[in-house]
PDB file of C-alpha atoms in Angstrom:
ATOM      1  CA  MET U   1      41.935-149.519 -79.318  1.00 54.00           C
ATOM      2  CA  THR U   2      38.873-150.865 -80.891  1.00 56.00           C
ATOM      3  CA  GLN U   3      36.389-152.933 -78.781  1.00 54.00           C
ATOM      4  CA  PRO U   4      35.313-156.309 -80.018  1.00 57.00           C
ATOM      5  CA  PRO U   5      31.846-156.346 -81.465  1.00 58.00           C
ATOM      6  CA  MET U   6      29.090-157.179 -78.907  1.00 56.00           C
ATOM      7  CA  ASP U   7      27.659-160.639 -79.100  1.00 60.00           C
ATOM      8  CA  PRO U   8      24.037-160.205 -80.211  1.00 62.00           C
ATOM      9  CA  THR U   9      23.061-163.392 -78.389  1.00 66.00           C
ATOM     10  CA  ALA U  10      24.365-162.072 -75.041  1.00 64.00           C
ATOM     11  CA  SER U  11      22.574-158.783 -75.582  1.00 70.00           C
ATOM     12  CA  LYS U  12      19.317-160.627 -76.195  1.00 69.00           C
ATOM     13  CA  ARG U  13      19.750-162.709 -73.037  1.00 71.00           C
ATOM     14  CA  ALA U  14      20.366-159.569 -70.978  1.00 72.00           C
ATOM     15  CA  THR U  15      17.204-157.996 -72.355  1.00 75.00           C
ATOM     16  CA  VAL U  16      15.155-161.099 -71.498  1.00 69.00           C
ATOM     17  CA  ARG U  17      16.553-161.157 -67.941  1.00 77.00           C
ATOM     18  CA  ARG U  18      15.748-157.472 -67.506  1.00 78.00           C
ATOM     19  CA  HIS U  19      12.175-157.950 -68.707  1.00 76.00           C
ATOM     20  CA  ARG U  20      11.791-160.960 -66.429  1.00 80.00           C
ATOM     21  CA  ARG U  21      12.938-158.985 -63.399  1.00 81.00           C
ATOM     22  CA  GLU U  22      10.548-156.180 -64.297  1.00 81.00           C
ATOM     23  CA  ARG U  23       7.638-158.642 -64.542  1.00 82.00           C
ATOM     24  CA  GLN U  24       8.583-160.226 -61.199  1.00 82.00           C
ATOM     25  CA  ILE U  25       8.792-156.835 -59.505  1.00 86.00           C
ATOM     26  CA  LEU U  26       5.404-155.893 -60.947  1.00 82.00           C
ATOM     27  CA  LEU U  27       3.833-159.233 -59.928  1.00 82.00           C
ATOM     28  CA  PHE U  28       5.169-159.150 -56.358  1.00 81.00           C
ATOM     29  CA  GLY U  29       4.130-155.534 -56.052  1.00 81.00           C
ATOM     30  CA  LEU U  30       0.565-156.369 -57.094  1.00 84.00           C
ATOM     31  CA  ILE U  31       0.472-159.308 -54.624  1.00 88.00           C
ATOM     32  CA  LEU U  32       1.656-157.088 -51.757  1.00 85.00           C
ATOM     33  CA  ILE U  33      -0.897-154.418 -52.638  1.00 88.00           C
ATOM     34  CA  GLY U  34      -3.669-157.061 -52.767  1.00 83.00           C
ATOM     35  CA  MET U  35      -2.663-158.499 -49.396  1.00 87.00           C
ATOM     36  CA  ALA U  36      -2.645-155.030 -47.861  1.00 82.00           C
ATOM     37  CA  VAL U  37      -6.117-154.252 -49.247  1.00 82.00           C
ATOM     38  CA  ALA U  38      -7.463-157.640 -48.043  1.00 81.00           C
ATOM     39  CA  GLY U  39      -5.971-157.077 -44.603  1.00 80.00           C
ATOM     40  CA  VAL U  40      -7.650-153.695 -44.281  1.00 77.00           C
ATOM     41  CA  PHE U  41     -10.972-155.136 -45.508  1.00 77.00           C
ATOM     42  CA  PHE U  42     -11.038-158.120 -43.137  1.00 75.00           C
ATOM     43  CA  ALA U  43      -9.961-155.947 -40.218  1.00 74.00           C
ATOM     44  CA  SER U  44     -12.906-153.679 -40.985  1.00 73.00           C
ATOM     45  CA  VAL U  45     -15.263-156.710 -41.123  1.00 67.00           C
ATOM     46  CA  TYR U  46     -13.884-158.011 -37.823  1.00 68.00           C
ATOM     47  CA  LYS U  47     -14.521-154.651 -36.139  1.00 67.00           C
ATOM     48  CA  GLY U  48     -18.032-154.513 -37.606  1.00 63.00           C
ATOM     49  CA  ASP U  49     -17.398-151.434 -39.735  1.00 68.00           C
ATOM     50  CA  THR U  50     -18.035-153.363 -42.967  1.00 69.00           C
ATOM     51  CA  GLU U  51     -20.503-156.128 -43.808  1.00 66.00           C
ATOM     52  CA  GLY U  52     -18.808-159.360 -44.782  1.00 61.00           C
ATOM     53  CA  PRO U  53     -19.254-161.105 -48.133  1.00 62.00           C
ATOM     54  CA  PHE U  54     -21.431-163.864 -46.599  1.00 56.00           C
ATOM     55  CA  ALA U  55     -24.764-162.728 -45.152  1.00 54.00           C
ATOM     56  CA  GLU U  56     -25.922-166.211 -44.074  1.00 53.00           C
ATOM     57  CA  PRO U  57     -24.169-168.410 -41.496  1.00 52.00           C
ATOM     58  CA  PHE U  58     -22.775-171.765 -42.528  1.00 49.00           C
ATOM     59  CA  VAL U  59     -25.329-174.127 -40.974  1.00 54.00           C
ATOM     60  CA  THR U  60     -26.843-177.452 -41.839  1.00 53.00           C
ATOM     61  CA  PRO U  61     -30.529-177.057 -42.777  1.00 57.00           C
ATOM     62  CA  ALA U  62     -32.794-178.505 -40.100  1.00 53.00           C
ATOM     63  CA  SER U  63     -34.395-180.824 -42.652  1.00 52.00           C
ATOM     64  CA  ASP U  64     -30.989-182.355 -43.425  1.00 56.00           C
ATOM     65  CA  PHE U  65     -29.897-182.668 -39.788  1.00 55.00           C
ATOM     66  CA  ALA U  66     -29.969-186.162 -38.290  1.00 61.00           C
ATOM     67  CA  THR U  67     -28.949-187.164 -34.780  1.00 66.00           C
ATOM     68  CA  GLU U  68     -29.593-189.898 -32.253  1.00 78.00           C
ATOM     69  CA  VAL U  69     -29.657-187.365 -29.404  1.00 83.00           C
ATOM     70  CA  ASN U  70     -33.248-187.006 -28.136  1.00 88.00           C
ATOM     71  CA  VAL U  71     -32.678-184.558 -25.278  1.00 93.00           C
ATOM     72  CA  ALA U  72     -33.757-180.967 -25.856  1.00 95.00           C
ATOM     73  CA  CYS U  73     -31.480-178.194 -24.638  1.00 95.00           C
ATOM     74  CA  PRO U  74     -32.854-175.565 -22.264  1.00 93.00           C
ATOM     75  CA  PRO U  75     -33.561-172.280 -24.070  1.00 87.00           C
ATOM     76  CA  GLY U  76     -30.588-169.931 -23.789  1.00 84.00           C
ATOM     77  CA  ASP U  77     -29.933-168.668 -20.280  1.00 81.00           C
ATOM     78  CA  ALA U  78     -33.475-169.395 -19.109  1.00 90.00           C
ATOM     79  CA  LEU U  79     -34.055-169.422 -15.363  1.00 94.00           C
ATOM     80  CA  PRO U  80     -36.365-171.771 -13.459  1.00 96.00           C
ATOM     81  CA  MET U  81     -40.005-170.763 -13.211  1.00 96.00           C
ATOM     82  CA  GLU U  82     -41.965-170.417 -10.022  1.00 96.00           C
ATOM     83  CA  PRO U  83     -43.710-173.706  -9.107  1.00 97.00           C
ATOM     84  CA  THR U  84     -46.995-171.784  -8.903  1.00 97.00           C
ATOM     85  CA  GLU U  85     -46.697-171.253 -12.675  1.00 97.00           C
ATOM     86  CA  ILE U  86     -46.244-174.952 -13.512  1.00 97.00           C
ATOM     87  CA  PRO U  87     -49.160-177.369 -14.061  1.00 98.00           C
ATOM     88  CA  ILE U  88     -48.274-181.028 -13.569  1.00 98.00           C
ATOM     89  CA  ARG U  89     -50.028-184.396 -13.519  1.00 97.00           C
ATOM     90  CA  VAL U  90     -48.506-187.174 -11.363  1.00 98.00           C
ATOM     91  CA  LEU U  91     -48.704-190.778 -12.581  1.00 97.00           C
ATOM     92  CA  ASN U  92     -47.667-193.962 -10.785  1.00 97.00           C
ATOM     93  CA  SER U  93     -46.160-196.723 -12.938  1.00 96.00           C
ATOM     94  CA  THR U  94     -45.297-198.976  -9.969  1.00 95.00           C
ATOM     95  CA  ASP U  95     -47.270-201.452  -7.849  1.00 92.00           C
ATOM     96  CA  LYS U  96     -46.767-199.287  -4.751  1.00 92.00           C
ATOM     97  CA  ALA U  97     -50.203-198.098  -3.753  1.00 91.00           C
ATOM     98  CA  GLY U  98     -50.674-194.402  -3.027  1.00 92.00           C
ATOM     99  CA  LEU U  99     -47.336-193.279  -4.516  1.00 94.00           C
ATOM    100  CA  ALA U 100     -48.849-190.829  -7.004  1.00 96.00           C
ATOM    101  CA  GLY U 101     -51.055-189.308  -4.314  1.00 96.00           C
ATOM    102  CA  THR U 102     -48.242-188.776  -1.812  1.00 95.00           C
ATOM    103  CA  THR U 103     -45.942-187.383  -4.503  1.00 96.00           C
ATOM    104  CA  ALA U 104     -48.709-185.047  -5.670  1.00 96.00           C
ATOM    105  CA  SER U 105     -49.127-183.826  -2.089  1.00 96.00           C
ATOM    106  CA  ASP U 106     -45.370-183.229  -1.821  1.00 96.00           C
ATOM    107  CA  LEU U 107     -45.406-181.192  -5.019  1.00 97.00           C
ATOM    108  CA  LYS U 108     -48.457-179.227  -3.946  1.00 97.00           C
ATOM    109  CA  GLY U 109     -46.549-178.364  -0.794  1.00 95.00           C
ATOM    110  CA  ARG U 110     -43.795-176.951  -2.999  1.00 96.00           C
ATOM    111  CA  GLY U 111     -46.331-174.777  -4.825  1.00 96.00           C
ATOM    112  CA  PHE U 112     -46.847-176.785  -8.020  1.00 98.00           C
ATOM    113  CA  VAL U 113     -50.276-176.722  -9.658  1.00 97.00           C
ATOM    114  CA  VAL U 114     -51.183-180.437  -9.611  1.00 97.00           C
ATOM    115  CA  THR U 115     -53.888-181.270 -12.152  1.00 96.00           C
ATOM    116  CA  GLY U 116     -54.423-184.828 -10.913  1.00 95.00           C
ATOM    117  CA  ALA U 117     -52.865-188.099  -9.773  1.00 96.00           C
ATOM    118  CA  GLY U 118     -53.377-191.516 -11.309  1.00 95.00           C
ATOM    119  CA  ASN U 119     -51.844-194.661 -12.729  1.00 95.00           C
ATOM    120  CA  TYR U 120     -49.517-194.906 -15.697  1.00 95.00           C
ATOM    121  CA  PRO U 121     -50.549-197.683 -18.103  1.00 92.00           C
ATOM    122  CA  ARG U 122     -47.009-198.960 -18.740  1.00 93.00           C
ATOM    123  CA  PRO U 123     -44.156-199.995 -16.424  1.00 94.00           C
ATOM    124  CA  TYR U 124     -41.195-197.660 -15.954  1.00 96.00           C
ATOM    125  CA  GLU U 125     -38.046-198.986 -14.314  1.00 95.00           C
ATOM    126  CA  GLY U 126     -36.348-195.631 -13.829  1.00 95.00           C
ATOM    127  CA  SER U 127     -36.834-193.037 -11.128  1.00 96.00           C
ATOM    128  CA  VAL U 128     -38.720-190.070 -12.592  1.00 97.00           C
ATOM    129  CA  ARG U 129     -39.800-189.452 -16.175  1.00 98.00           C
ATOM    130  CA  ILE U 130     -40.990-185.968 -17.148  1.00 98.00           C
ATOM    131  CA  ILE U 131     -43.131-186.026 -20.286  1.00 98.00           C
ATOM    132  CA  TYR U 132     -43.727-182.589 -21.784  1.00 97.00           C
ATOM    133  CA  GLY U 133     -44.620-180.747 -24.966  1.00 97.00           C
ATOM    134  CA  GLU U 134     -42.609-178.087 -26.755  1.00 96.00           C
ATOM    135  CA  LYS U 135     -44.683-175.385 -25.048  1.00 95.00           C
ATOM    136  CA  GLY U 136     -43.636-176.746 -21.644  1.00 96.00           C
ATOM    137  CA  LEU U 137     -39.858-176.985 -22.129  1.00 97.00           C
ATOM    138  CA  VAL U 138     -38.952-174.483 -19.413  1.00 97.00           C
ATOM    139  CA  GLU U 139     -41.594-175.976 -17.110  1.00 97.00           C
ATOM    140  CA  ALA U 140     -40.137-179.453 -17.626  1.00 97.00           C
ATOM    141  CA  TYR U 141     -36.598-178.284 -16.886  1.00 97.00           C
ATOM    142  CA  THR U 142     -37.851-176.541 -13.758  1.00 97.00           C
ATOM    143  CA  ILE U 143     -39.537-179.761 -12.593  1.00 97.00           C
ATOM    144  CA  SER U 144     -36.323-181.712 -13.225  1.00 96.00           C
ATOM    145  CA  THR U 145     -34.346-179.511 -10.823  1.00 96.00           C
ATOM    146  CA  TYR U 146     -36.504-180.809  -7.962  1.00 97.00           C
ATOM    147  CA  PHE U 147     -35.296-184.381  -8.456  1.00 97.00           C
ATOM    148  CA  THR U 148     -31.854-185.900  -8.127  1.00 95.00           C
ATOM    149  CA  GLN U 149     -32.590-188.223 -11.052  1.00 93.00           C
ATOM    150  CA  SER U 150     -34.940-187.604 -13.944  1.00 95.00           C
ATOM    151  CA  GLU U 151     -35.506-188.396 -17.598  1.00 96.00           C
ATOM    152  CA  MET U 152     -37.111-185.893 -19.943  1.00 96.00           C
ATOM    153  CA  VAL U 153     -39.240-187.078 -22.870  1.00 96.00           C
ATOM    154  CA  LEU U 154     -40.736-184.773 -25.505  1.00 97.00           C
ATOM    155  CA  ASP U 155     -44.092-185.672 -27.020  1.00 97.00           C
ATOM    156  CA  THR U 156     -46.514-183.985 -29.390  1.00 96.00           C
ATOM    157  CA  ARG U 157     -48.858-182.459 -26.795  1.00 97.00           C
ATOM    158  CA  ASP U 158     -49.893-178.878 -27.496  1.00 95.00           C
ATOM    159  CA  SER U 159     -49.920-177.916 -23.835  1.00 95.00           C
ATOM    160  CA  ALA U 160     -47.660-176.704 -21.045  1.00 96.00           C
ATOM    161  CA  VAL U 161     -49.022-179.400 -18.715  1.00 97.00           C
ATOM    162  CA  SER U 162     -46.318-181.981 -17.968  1.00 98.00           C
ATOM    163  CA  ASP U 163     -46.735-185.573 -16.822  1.00 98.00           C
ATOM    164  CA  LEU U 164     -44.514-186.759 -13.984  1.00 98.00           C
ATOM    165  CA  VAL U 165     -44.185-190.548 -14.133  1.00 98.00           C
ATOM    166  CA  ILE U 166     -42.974-192.232 -10.947  1.00 97.00           C
ATOM    167  CA  GLY U 167     -40.879-195.337 -11.629  1.00 97.00           C
ATOM    168  CA  ASP U 168     -39.609-198.350  -9.703  1.00 96.00           C
ATOM    169  CA  GLU U 169     -36.398-196.623  -8.602  1.00 96.00           C
ATOM    170  CA  TYR U 170     -38.164-193.607  -7.124  1.00 96.00           C
ATOM    171  CA  ASP U 171     -37.417-193.034  -3.435  1.00 94.00           C
ATOM    172  CA  PRO U 172     -39.123-189.949  -1.982  1.00 89.00           C
ATOM    173  CA  ALA U 173     -36.474-189.725   0.733  1.00 91.00           C
ATOM    174  CA  THR U 174     -33.585-189.347  -1.714  1.00 94.00           C
ATOM    175  CA  THR U 175     -35.025-188.541  -5.158  1.00 95.00           C
ATOM    176  CA  LEU U 176     -37.041-185.442  -4.235  1.00 95.00           C
ATOM    177  CA  ARG U 177     -34.614-182.705  -3.276  1.00 95.00           C
ATOM    178  CA  PRO U 178     -35.185-181.013   0.097  1.00 94.00           C
ATOM    179  CA  GLN U 179     -36.387-177.441   0.139  1.00 91.00           C
ATOM    180  CA  GLY U 180     -33.436-175.084   0.295  1.00 91.00           C
ATOM    181  CA  ALA U 181     -31.184-177.322  -1.814  1.00 94.00           C
ATOM    182  CA  PRO U 182     -28.733-175.203  -3.845  1.00 93.00           C
ATOM    183  CA  GLU U 183     -29.995-176.772  -7.072  1.00 93.00           C
ATOM    184  CA  LEU U 184     -33.366-175.093  -6.444  1.00 95.00           C
ATOM    185  CA  ASP U 185     -31.947-171.558  -6.445  1.00 94.00           C
ATOM    186  CA  PRO U 186     -34.264-169.673  -8.846  1.00 92.00           C
ATOM    187  CA  GLU U 187     -31.416-167.380  -9.892  1.00 93.00           C
ATOM    188  CA  VAL U 188     -29.226-170.231 -11.194  1.00 91.00           C
ATOM    189  CA  PRO U 189     -29.652-171.062 -14.927  1.00 91.00           C
ATOM    190  CA  PHE U 190     -30.427-174.632 -15.907  1.00 93.00           C
ATOM    191  CA  VAL U 191     -27.545-177.070 -16.226  1.00 87.00           C
ATOM    192  CA  ARG U 192     -27.172-177.866 -19.922  1.00 88.00           C
ATOM    193  CA  PRO U 193     -26.932-181.618 -20.627  1.00 90.00           C
ATOM    194  CA  GLN U 194     -23.680-182.753 -22.187  1.00 86.00           C
ATOM    195  CA  GLN U 195     -25.557-184.003 -25.238  1.00 90.00           C
ATOM    196  CA  CYS U 196     -28.625-182.041 -26.299  1.00 93.00           C
ATOM    197  CA  VAL U 197     -30.063-180.398 -29.390  1.00 94.00           C
ATOM    198  CA  PRO U 198     -32.589-177.592 -29.971  1.00 94.00           C
ATOM    199  CA  VAL U 199     -36.096-178.769 -29.129  1.00 94.00           C
ATOM    200  CA  GLU U 200     -37.257-178.443 -32.745  1.00 93.00           C
ATOM    201  CA  LEU U 201     -34.704-181.106 -33.743  1.00 94.00           C
ATOM    202  CA  VAL U 202     -35.949-183.693 -31.230  1.00 94.00           C
ATOM    203  CA  ALA U 203     -38.299-186.338 -32.633  1.00 93.00           C
ATOM    204  CA  PRO U 204     -41.319-186.243 -30.285  1.00 96.00           C
ATOM    205  CA  GLU U 205     -43.219-189.295 -29.142  1.00 96.00           C
ATOM    206  CA  PRO U 206     -46.989-189.473 -29.667  1.00 96.00           C
ATOM    207  CA  ALA U 207     -48.906-187.744 -26.898  1.00 95.00           C
ATOM    208  CA  PRO U 208     -51.866-189.341 -25.140  1.00 92.00           C
ATOM    209  CA  ARG U 209     -55.181-188.255 -26.586  1.00 89.00           C
ATOM    210  CA  VAL U 210     -56.265-186.814 -23.257  1.00 91.00           C
ATOM    211  CA  ILE U 211     -54.193-184.105 -21.585  1.00 93.00           C
ATOM    212  CA  PRO U 212     -55.571-182.311 -18.512  1.00 93.00           C
ATOM    213  CA  ASP U 213     -56.734-178.762 -19.069  1.00 94.00           C
ATOM    214  CA  ASN U 214     -54.192-176.236 -17.946  1.00 95.00           C
ATOM    215  CA  PRO U 215     -55.816-174.469 -14.977  1.00 95.00           C
ATOM    216  CA  LEU U 216     -53.477-171.517 -15.477  1.00 94.00           C
ATOM    217  CA  VAL U 217     -55.066-170.625 -18.815  1.00 87.00           C
ATOM    218  CA  GLU U 218     -58.624-170.463 -20.063  1.00 59.00           C
ATOM    219  CA  ALA U 219     -60.141-173.948 -19.946  1.00 48.00           C
ATOM    220  CA  SER U 220     -60.530-175.710 -23.266  1.00 45.00           C
ATOM    221  CA  PRO U 221     -62.809-178.653 -24.125  1.00 45.00           C
ATOM    222  CA  SER U 222     -61.160-181.995 -23.307  1.00 43.00           C
ATOM    223  CA  ALA U 223     -60.854-184.770 -25.818  1.00 39.00           C
ATOM    224  CA  SER U 224     -62.919-187.850 -25.280  1.00 34.00           C
ATOM    225  CA  ALA U 225     -61.319-190.293 -22.870  1.00 37.00           C
ATOM    226  CA  SER U 226     -60.303-193.851 -23.524  1.00 36.00           C
ATOM    227  CA  ALA U 227     -59.276-196.537 -21.048  1.00 34.00           C
ATOM    228  CA  GLU U 228     -55.871-196.899 -22.697  1.00 39.00           C
ATOM    229  CA  ASP U 229     -54.973-193.206 -22.819  1.00 47.00           C
ATOM    230  CA  VAL U 230     -56.373-191.832 -19.548  1.00 42.00           C
ATOM    231  CA  PRO U 231     -54.965-192.931 -16.176  1.00 50.00           C
ATOM    232  CA  GLN U 232     -57.565-193.858 -13.636  1.00 46.00           C
ATOM    233  CA  GLU U 233     -57.776-191.478 -10.721  1.00 44.00           C
ATOM    234  CA  GLY U 234     -56.216-192.875  -7.597  1.00 49.00           C
ATOM    235  CA  ASP U 235     -53.293-195.268  -7.244  1.00 46.00           C
ATOM    236  CA  ASN U 236     -53.195-199.002  -7.677  1.00 47.00           C
TER     237      ASN U 236
END
């Protein structure tokens, strides 16, 4: 019996389907091989055996960073300093006579190095304001732990001497923590504020032209005083 002649069109379609399957098998095989190689590579990067393709972290340049947060974060896991290592000037912004002097005495009793006591030229309605420079960030955070309420303000001073401004809401009986309070444990790291940024990203306020010499370092010549910038010694 003779077979009917093969349809050339059907034979062509079968050849096309076979070639298509071969291309699909080749394509899927290459994809699987690539995924396997990528998996091995990224596993090696994750374990640290291989350097990743990106050497620099994805960060926003400091010059392009803008924020309304003006509170500087404490540096890393920094611990409080000893009060004997912290120079501080106490300023009274209220009309309560003698408040800067009594607060200075209290702080001296805690071991702080008090550089002076005087009047603050502007009113302050809060409790305690700690004005510090970038060099005195840890000092300022240490000072803040001694008070139940405080506000920290960065200015442009090139000194570790901080100014402690006493405001209308200050109450020495409740604002200054008692000795032995758990918050004063020198082995406990600073509490990080909920909203803070690195100190270099905080816009500092202008510093007064006269900052007391830091008695813990070699004395440097003081700037000339002016009635507006220098608090008068003694309280009002």
